[in-house]
Amino acid sequence: MDRVETIFSMTMQEIKDSINKWRDIICNSEALNQYFEQGNCFLYDFPKYAEDSEYIHAYPGIHGDFLIFMFIPSKYDKAETTDIQKYVKASLALQGQNTGRITKEEAIARISDWVNHHKTWVKEQVDRPEGMFQAFQIDRDDYELSNTENYLGLKRHLLSHKTADLIVANLDGKDEAQYFDDFSDPVPPFGVNAPQSSFYLLTL
């Protein structure tokens, strides 16, 4: 499957339905893990209209029976945006081939942690106060090249706790990762830099 088939546009109803289907299973670790088996990599071709946005918002969803991520620049993730669906690009989950800028080794370690340990992590995470992620806020500076692969990962913290991560692999013309960037935060928890009010698609 090539990039053209993997990255696609959606109607507003499809966006809403996909987010709501994710919400329906957000506390069901078994259902979540079944979808996560479809892949951990999501493609995004960084558009020119996103250049003046501070962040990219990435929303997980279920489209048909497929796990997807929907990407939208934060500047357009607002109720007042006309034809907001024009700024949303969705990607099917893929089994990734690759694994602030992080080393290739660190990126691979986090991605490998997701591949190897996400089933256990999901079972534990759905019972934590913040629960399963509903979106990611990604710093616009993570997108250094136009073609990217966005990988689910697990970031290790003290006391063996891990949080979900979305790692941006910037690709050159040969689809080889040149830079790995990681200024991303899962929400919830929401905070000063990622207030719930800035994630309009979650209100649909």
Coordinates of N, CA and C in Angstrom, one line a residue:
M1 N 0.8 -1.2 0.0 CA 0.0 0.0 0.0 C 0.9 1.2 0.0
D2 N 0.7 2.2 -1.0 CA 1.5 3.3 -1.0 C 0.9 4.5 -0.2
R3 N 1.7 5.6 -0.2 CA 1.3 6.7 0.6 C -0.1 7.3 0.2
V4 N -0.3 7.3 -1.1 CA -1.6 7.9 -1.7 C -2.8 7.1 -1.1
E5 N -2.6 5.8 -1.1 CA -3.7 5.0 -0.6 C -3.9 5.0 0.9
T6 N -2.8 5.3 1.6 CA -2.8 5.2 3.1 C -3.3 6.5 3.7
I7 N -2.9 7.7 3.1 CA -3.4 9.0 3.6 C -4.6 9.4 2.8
F8 N -5.6 9.8 3.6 CA -6.9 10.1 2.9 C -7.7 11.2 3.6
S9 N -8.6 11.8 2.9 CA -9.5 12.8 3.5 C -10.8 12.2 4.0
M10 N -11.5 12.9 4.9 CA -12.7 12.4 5.5 C -13.8 13.5 5.5
T11 N -15.0 13.1 5.5 CA -16.1 14.0 5.8 C -16.2 14.3 7.3
M12 N -16.9 15.4 7.6 CA -17.1 15.7 9.0 C -17.8 14.6 9.8
Q13 N -18.8 13.9 9.1 CA -19.5 12.8 9.8 C -18.5 11.7 10.0
E14 N -17.7 11.4 9.1 CA -16.7 10.3 9.3 C -15.7 10.6 10.4
I15 N -15.3 11.9 10.5 CA -14.4 12.3 11.5 C -15.1 12.1 12.9
K16 N -16.3 12.6 13.0 CA -17.0 12.5 14.2 C -17.3 11.0 14.6
D17 N -17.7 10.2 13.6 CA -17.9 8.8 13.9 C -16.7 8.0 14.3
S18 N -15.5 8.4 13.7 CA -14.3 7.7 14.0 C -13.8 8.0 15.5
I19 N -14.0 9.3 15.9 CA -13.6 9.7 17.2 C -14.5 9.0 18.2
N20 N -15.8 9.0 17.9 CA -16.8 8.4 18.9 C -16.6 6.9 19.0
K21 N -16.1 6.2 17.9 CA -15.9 4.8 18.0 C -14.6 4.5 18.9
W22 N -13.7 5.4 18.8 CA -12.5 5.3 19.7 C -13.0 5.5 21.2
R23 N -13.8 6.5 21.4 CA -14.3 6.7 22.8 C -15.1 5.5 23.3
D24 N -15.8 4.8 22.4 CA -16.6 3.6 22.8 C -15.7 2.5 23.4
I25 N -14.5 2.4 22.9 CA -13.6 1.3 23.4 C -12.5 1.8 24.3
I26 N -12.5 3.1 24.7 CA -11.3 3.7 25.3 C -11.0 3.0 26.7
C27 N -12.0 2.3 27.3 CA -11.8 1.7 28.6 C -11.7 0.1 28.4
N28 N -11.7 -0.3 27.2 CA -11.7 -1.8 26.9 C -10.3 -2.1 26.4
S29 N -9.5 -2.6 27.2 CA -8.1 -2.9 26.9 C -8.0 -4.0 25.8
E30 N -8.9 -5.0 25.9 CA -8.9 -6.1 24.9 C -9.2 -5.5 23.5
A31 N -10.2 -4.7 23.4 CA -10.6 -4.1 22.1 C -9.5 -3.2 21.6
L32 N -8.9 -2.4 22.5 CA -7.8 -1.5 22.1 C -6.7 -2.3 21.5
N33 N -6.3 -3.3 22.2 CA -5.1 -4.1 21.8 C -5.4 -4.8 20.4
Q34 N -6.6 -5.2 20.2 CA -6.9 -5.8 18.9 C -6.7 -4.8 17.7
Y35 N -7.0 -3.5 18.0 CA -6.8 -2.5 16.9 C -5.3 -2.2 16.8
F36 N -4.6 -2.1 18.0 CA -3.2 -1.8 17.9 C -2.4 -2.8 17.2
E37 N -2.9 -4.0 17.1 CA -2.2 -5.1 16.3 C -2.1 -4.7 14.8
Q38 N -3.0 -3.8 14.4 CA -3.0 -3.4 13.0 C -1.7 -2.6 12.6
G39 N -1.1 -2.0 13.6 CA 0.1 -1.2 13.3 C 0.4 -0.1 14.3
N40 N 1.6 0.4 14.2 CA 2.1 1.5 15.1 C 2.6 2.7 14.4
C41 N 2.4 2.7 13.1 CA 3.0 3.8 12.2 C 1.8 4.5 11.4
F42 N 1.9 5.8 11.4 CA 0.9 6.6 10.7 C 1.6 7.7 9.9
L43 N 1.2 7.8 8.6 CA 1.9 8.7 7.7 C 1.2 10.1 7.7
Y44 N 2.0 11.1 7.5 CA 1.5 12.5 7.4 C 2.4 13.2 6.4
D45 N 1.8 13.8 5.4 CA 2.6 14.7 4.5 C 2.3 16.1 5.0
F46 N 3.4 16.7 5.6 CA 3.2 18.1 6.2 C 2.8 19.1 5.2
P47 N 1.6 19.7 5.3 CA 1.1 20.7 4.3 C 1.6 22.1 4.5
K48 N 1.6 22.9 3.5 CA 2.1 24.2 3.6 C 1.2 25.1 4.5
Y49 N -0.1 24.8 4.5 CA -1.0 25.5 5.4 C -0.8 25.3 6.9
A50 N 0.1 24.3 7.2 CA 0.4 24.1 8.6 C 1.6 24.8 9.1
E51 N 2.3 25.5 8.3 CA 3.6 26.1 8.6 C 3.5 27.1 9.7
D52 N 2.3 27.8 9.8 CA 2.2 28.8 10.9 C 1.4 28.4 12.1
S53 N 1.2 27.1 12.2 CA 0.6 26.5 13.4 C 1.7 26.1 14.4
E54 N 1.4 26.3 15.7 CA 2.4 26.0 16.7 C 2.5 24.5 16.9
Y55 N 1.3 23.8 16.8 CA 1.3 22.4 17.0 C 0.5 21.7 15.9
I56 N 0.7 20.4 15.8 CA -0.1 19.5 15.1 C -0.9 18.6 16.1
H57 N -2.2 18.5 15.9 CA -3.0 17.6 16.8 C -3.2 16.3 16.0
A58 N -3.0 15.2 16.7 CA -3.2 13.9 16.1 C -4.2 13.1 17.0
Y59 N -5.4 12.7 16.3 CA -6.5 12.1 17.0 C -6.6 10.6 16.6
P60 N -6.6 9.7 17.5 CA -6.9 8.3 17.1 C -8.3 8.1 16.8
G61 N -8.6 7.2 16.0 CA -10.0 6.9 15.6 C -10.2 5.5 15.0
I62 N -11.4 5.1 14.9 CA -11.7 3.8 14.2 C -12.6 4.1 13.0
H63 N -12.1 3.8 11.8 CA -12.8 4.1 10.6 C -13.1 2.8 9.9
G64 N -14.4 2.5 9.8 CA -14.7 1.2 9.4 C -14.3 0.2 10.5
D65 N -13.4 -0.7 10.1 CA -12.8 -1.5 11.2 C -11.3 -1.4 11.2
F66 N -10.9 -0.1 10.9 CA -9.4 0.1 10.9 C -9.0 1.2 11.9
L67 N -7.9 1.0 12.5 CA -7.3 2.0 13.4 C -6.7 3.1 12.5
I68 N -7.0 4.4 12.8 CA -6.4 5.5 12.0 C -5.9 6.6 13.0
F69 N -5.1 7.5 12.5 CA -4.8 8.7 13.2 C -5.2 9.9 12.3
M70 N -5.9 10.9 12.8 CA -6.3 12.1 12.0 C -5.4 13.3 12.5
F71 N -4.8 13.9 11.5 CA -3.8 15.0 11.8 C -4.4 16.3 11.4
I72 N -4.4 17.3 12.2 CA -4.9 18.7 11.9 C -4.0 19.7 12.6
P73 N -3.5 20.7 11.9 CA -2.8 21.8 12.5 C -3.6 22.5 13.6
S74 N -3.0 22.8 14.7 CA -3.8 23.4 15.8 C -4.5 24.7 15.4
K75 N -3.9 25.5 14.5 CA -4.6 26.7 14.0 C -6.0 26.5 13.5
Y76 N -6.2 25.3 12.9 CA -7.5 25.1 12.3 C -8.4 24.2 13.2
D77 N -7.9 23.7 14.3 CA -8.7 22.8 15.2 C -9.6 23.7 16.1
K78 N -10.5 24.4 15.5 CA -11.4 25.3 16.2 C -12.8 25.3 15.6
A79 N -13.7 25.6 16.5 CA -15.1 25.6 16.0 C -15.4 26.6 14.9
E80 N -14.7 27.7 14.9 CA -14.9 28.7 13.8 C -14.3 28.4 12.5
T81 N -13.5 27.3 12.4 CA -12.9 27.0 11.1 C -14.0 26.5 10.1
T82 N -14.0 27.2 9.0 CA -15.0 26.8 7.9 C -14.4 25.6 7.2
D83 N -15.2 24.7 6.9 CA -14.8 23.5 6.2 C -13.6 22.8 6.9
I84 N -13.7 22.6 8.2 CA -12.6 22.1 9.0 C -12.1 20.8 8.4
Q85 N -13.0 20.0 7.8 CA -12.5 18.7 7.3 C -11.5 18.8 6.2
K86 N -11.3 20.0 5.6 CA -10.3 20.2 4.6 C -8.9 20.1 5.2
Y87 N -8.8 20.4 6.5 CA -7.5 20.5 7.1 C -7.2 19.2 7.9
V88 N -8.0 18.2 7.8 CA -7.8 16.9 8.5 C -7.4 15.9 7.5
K89 N -6.2 15.3 7.8 CA -5.7 14.2 6.9 C -5.6 12.9 7.8
A90 N -6.1 11.9 7.3 CA -6.1 10.6 8.1 C -5.2 9.6 7.5
S91 N -4.6 8.8 8.4 CA -3.7 7.7 7.9 C -4.1 6.4 8.6
L92 N -4.2 5.3 7.7 CA -4.4 4.0 8.3 C -3.1 3.6 9.1
A93 N -3.3 2.7 10.0 CA -2.2 2.1 10.8 C -1.4 1.2 9.9
L94 N -0.1 1.3 10.0 CA 0.8 0.4 9.2 C 1.8 -0.2 10.2
Q95 N 2.3 -1.3 9.8 CA 3.4 -1.9 10.5 C 4.7 -1.2 10.0
G96 N 5.2 -0.4 10.9 CA 6.3 0.5 10.5 C 7.6 -0.3 10.2
Q97 N 8.3 0.2 9.2 CA 9.6 -0.4 8.9 C 10.8 0.3 9.6
N98 N 10.7 1.6 9.8 CA 11.7 2.3 10.6 C 11.3 2.2 12.0
T99 N 11.9 2.4 12.5 CA 11.4 2.5 13.8 C 10.7 3.8 14.0
G100 N 12.2 16.7 21.5 CA 12.9 17.6 20.6 C 13.7 16.7 19.8
R101 N 14.6 16.5 18.8 CA 15.2 15.5 18.1 C 15.8 14.5 19.0
I102 N 15.6 13.3 18.8 CA 16.2 12.2 19.6 C 17.0 11.3 18.7
T103 N 17.9 10.6 19.3 CA 18.8 9.7 18.5 C 18.0 8.6 17.9
K104 N 18.5 8.0 16.9 CA 17.9 6.9 16.2 C 17.8 5.8 17.2
E105 N 18.8 5.6 18.1 CA 18.8 4.5 19.1 C 17.6 4.7 20.1
E106 N 17.4 5.9 20.5 CA 16.4 6.2 21.5 C 15.0 6.0 20.8
A107 N 14.9 6.5 19.6 CA 13.6 6.3 18.9 C 13.3 4.8 18.7
I108 N 14.3 4.0 18.3 CA 14.0 2.6 18.1 C 13.7 1.9 19.4
A109 N 14.3 2.4 20.5 CA 14.0 1.8 21.8 C 12.6 2.0 22.2
R110 N 12.1 3.3 22.0 CA 10.7 3.6 22.4 C 9.7 2.9 21.5
I111 N 10.0 2.8 20.2 CA 9.1 2.1 19.3 C 9.1 0.7 19.6
S112 N 10.2 0.1 19.9 CA 10.3 -1.3 20.3 C 9.5 -1.6 21.6
D113 N 9.6 -0.7 22.5 CA 8.9 -0.9 23.8 C 7.4 -0.9 23.5
W114 N 6.9 -0.1 22.5 CA 5.5 -0.1 22.2 C 5.2 -1.5 21.6
V115 N 5.9 -1.9 20.6 CA 5.7 -3.2 19.9 C 5.7 -4.3 20.8
N116 N 6.6 -4.3 21.8 CA 6.8 -5.5 22.7 C 5.9 -5.5 23.9
H117 N 5.5 -4.2 24.4 CA 4.9 -4.1 25.7 C 3.5 -3.4 25.7
H118 N 3.0 -3.0 24.5 CA 1.8 -2.2 24.5 C 0.6 -3.0 25.1
K119 N 0.5 -4.3 24.9 CA -0.6 -5.0 25.5 C -0.7 -4.9 27.0
T120 N 0.4 -5.0 27.7 CA 0.4 -4.9 29.1 C 0.2 -3.4 29.5
W121 N 0.8 -2.5 28.8 CA 0.7 -1.1 29.1 C -0.8 -0.6 29.0
V122 N -1.5 -1.1 27.9 CA -2.8 -0.7 27.7 C -3.7 -1.2 28.8
K123 N -3.5 -2.4 29.3 CA -4.3 -2.9 30.4 C -4.2 -2.1 31.6
E124 N -3.0 -1.6 31.9 CA -2.7 -0.8 33.1 C -3.2 0.6 32.9
Q125 N -3.0 1.1 31.7 CA -3.3 2.5 31.4 C -4.8 2.9 31.5
V126 N -5.7 1.9 31.1 CA -7.1 2.2 31.1 C -7.6 2.4 32.5
D127 N -6.9 1.9 33.5 CA -7.3 2.0 34.9 C -6.6 3.2 35.6
R128 N -5.7 3.9 34.9 CA -5.1 5.0 35.5 C -6.0 6.2 35.5
P129 N -5.8 7.2 36.4 CA -6.8 8.4 36.4 C -6.9 9.1 35.1
E130 N -5.8 9.2 34.3 CA -5.9 9.9 33.0 C -6.5 9.1 31.9
G131 N -6.4 7.7 32.1 CA -7.0 6.8 31.1 C -6.2 6.8 29.8
M132 N -6.8 6.2 28.8 CA -6.2 6.1 27.5 C -6.1 7.5 26.8
F133 N -5.1 7.7 26.0 CA -5.0 8.9 25.3 C -6.2 9.1 24.3
Q134 N -6.6 10.4 24.1 CA -7.6 10.7 23.1 C -7.0 11.6 22.0
A135 N -5.8 12.0 22.2 CA -5.1 12.8 21.1 C -3.7 13.0 21.5
F136 N -2.9 13.5 20.6 CA -1.5 13.9 20.9 C -1.4 15.4 20.4
Q137 N -0.6 16.1 21.1 CA -0.2 17.5 20.7 C 1.3 17.4 20.3
I138 N 1.6 17.7 19.1 CA 3.0 17.5 18.5 C 3.5 18.9 18.1
D139 N 4.7 19.2 18.6 CA 5.3 20.5 18.2 C 5.5 20.6 16.7
R140 N 5.1 21.7 16.1 CA 5.3 21.9 14.7 C 6.7 21.7 14.3
D141 N 7.7 22.0 15.1 CA 9.1 21.9 14.8 C 9.5 20.4 14.6
D142 N 8.7 19.5 15.0 CA 9.0 18.1 14.8 C 9.0 17.7 13.3
Y143 N 8.2 18.5 12.5 CA 8.1 18.2 11.1 C 9.1 19.0 10.3
E144 N 10.3 18.3 10.2 CA 11.5 19.0 9.5 C 11.5 18.7 8.0
L145 N 10.9 17.7 7.5 CA 10.8 17.4 6.1 C 9.3 17.1 5.8
S146 N 8.9 17.2 4.5 CA 7.5 17.1 4.2 C 6.9 15.7 4.4
N147 N 7.7 14.7 4.2 CA 7.1 13.3 4.4 C 7.5 12.8 5.7
T148 N 6.6 12.3 6.5 CA 6.8 11.8 7.8 C 6.1 10.5 8.1
E149 N 6.7 9.7 9.0 CA 6.0 8.6 9.6 C 5.9 8.9 11.1
N150 N 4.8 8.6 11.6 CA 4.5 8.9 13.0 C 4.3 7.6 13.8
Y151 N 5.2 7.3 14.7 CA 5.2 6.0 15.4 C 4.8 6.1 16.8
L152 N 3.9 5.2 17.2 CA 3.6 5.0 18.6 C 4.8 4.5 19.3
G153 N 5.1 5.0 20.5 CA 6.2 4.5 21.3 C 5.8 4.6 22.8
L154 N 6.7 4.1 23.6 CA 6.5 4.2 25.1 C 7.7 4.9 25.7
K155 N 7.5 5.9 26.4 CA 8.6 6.7 27.0 C 8.7 6.2 28.5
R156 N 9.9 5.8 28.9 CA 10.2 5.4 30.2 C 10.4 6.5 31.2
H157 N 9.8 6.4 32.4 CA 10.0 7.3 33.4 C 10.5 6.6 34.7
L158 N 10.7 7.4 35.7 CA 11.1 6.8 37.0 C 10.0 5.8 37.5
L159 N 10.5 4.9 38.3 CA 9.6 3.9 39.0 C 8.9 3.0 37.9
S160 N 9.6 2.9 36.8 CA 9.1 1.9 35.7 C 7.8 2.4 35.0
H161 N 7.3 3.6 35.3 CA 6.1 4.0 34.7 C 6.4 4.4 33.2
K162 N 5.5 4.2 32.3 CA 5.7 4.5 30.9 C 4.5 5.3 30.4
T163 N 4.8 6.3 29.5 CA 3.7 7.0 28.9 C 3.7 6.9 27.4
A164 N 2.6 7.0 26.8 CA 2.5 6.9 25.3 C 3.2 8.1 24.7
D165 N 3.8 7.8 23.5 CA 4.6 8.7 22.8 C 4.2 8.6 21.3
L166 N 4.4 9.8 20.6 CA 4.2 9.7 19.2 C 5.5 10.4 18.6
I167 N 6.3 9.5 18.0 CA 7.6 9.9 17.5 C 7.5 10.2 16.0
V168 N 8.0 11.4 15.6 CA 8.0 11.8 14.2 C 9.3 11.4 13.5
A169 N 9.2 10.6 12.5 CA 10.4 10.2 11.7 C 10.3 11.0 10.4
N170 N 11.3 11.9 10.2 CA 11.3 12.7 9.0 C 12.0 11.9 7.9
L171 N 11.4 11.8 6.7 CA 12.0 11.0 5.7 C 12.5 11.8 4.5
D172 N 13.6 11.4 3.9 CA 14.1 12.0 2.7 C 13.4 11.4 1.5
G173 N 13.8 11.8 0.3 CA 13.2 11.3 -0.9 C 13.2 9.8 -1.1
K174 N 14.1 9.1 -0.4 CA 14.2 7.7 -0.5 C 13.5 7.0 0.6
D175 N 12.6 7.7 1.3 CA 11.9 7.2 2.4 C 12.8 6.6 3.5
E176 N 13.9 7.2 3.7 CA 14.8 6.8 4.8 C 14.8 7.9 5.9
A177 N 14.6 7.5 7.1 CA 14.5 8.5 8.2 C 15.8 9.2 8.4
Q178 N 15.7 10.6 8.4 CA 16.9 11.4 8.6 C 16.9 12.0 10.0
Y179 N 15.7 12.3 10.5 CA 15.7 12.9 11.8 C 14.5 12.3 12.6
F180 N 14.7 12.1 13.9 CA 13.7 11.6 14.8 C 13.4 12.7 15.8
D181 N 12.1 13.1 15.8 CA 11.8 14.2 16.7 C 10.7 13.8 17.7
D182 N 10.7 14.4 18.9 CA 9.8 13.9 19.9 C 9.4 15.0 20.9
F183 N 8.8 16.0 20.4 CA 8.1 17.0 21.2 C 6.6 16.8 21.2
S184 N 6.2 15.7 21.7 CA 4.7 15.4 21.7 C 4.2 15.0 23.1
D185 N 3.0 15.3 23.3 CA 2.3 15.0 24.6 C 1.0 14.4 24.4
P186 N 0.7 13.2 25.1 CA -0.6 12.7 25.0 C -1.6 13.5 25.8
V187 N -2.8 13.5 25.4 CA -3.9 14.1 26.2 C -5.1 13.2 26.3
P188 N -5.8 13.1 27.5 CA -5.4 13.7 28.7 C -4.1 13.1 29.3
P189 N -3.5 13.8 30.3 CA -4.0 15.0 31.0 C -3.8 16.2 30.1
F190 N -4.8 17.1 30.3 CA -4.7 18.4 29.7 C -4.0 19.3 30.6
G191 N -3.5 20.4 30.1 CA -2.7 21.3 30.9 C -2.6 22.7 30.3
V192 N -1.8 23.6 30.9 CA -1.7 25.0 30.4 C -1.3 25.0 29.0
N193 N -0.3 24.2 28.5 CA 0.1 24.2 27.1 C -0.7 23.4 26.2
A194 N -1.6 22.6 26.8 CA -2.5 21.7 26.0 C -3.9 21.7 26.6
P195 N -4.6 22.9 26.7 CA -5.9 22.9 27.3 C -6.9 22.1 26.5
Q196 N -7.9 21.6 27.2 CA -8.9 20.8 26.6 C -9.7 21.6 25.5
S197 N -9.8 22.9 25.7 CA -10.5 23.8 24.8 C -9.9 23.9 23.5
S198 N -8.6 23.6 23.4 CA -7.9 23.7 22.1 C -8.1 22.5 21.2
F199 N -8.7 21.4 21.7 CA -8.9 20.2 21.0 C -10.4 20.1 20.5
Y200 N -10.7 20.9 19.6 CA -12.1 21.0 19.2 C -12.7 19.7 18.7
L201 N -12.0 18.9 18.0 CA -12.6 17.7 17.4 C -13.1 16.8 18.5
L202 N -12.6 16.9 19.7 CA -13.1 16.1 20.8 C -14.5 16.5 21.3
T203 N -15.0 17.6 20.8 CA -16.3 18.1 21.2 C -17.4 17.7 20.2
L204 N -16.9 17.1 19.1 CA -17.9 16.7 18.1 C -18.9 15.6 18.5

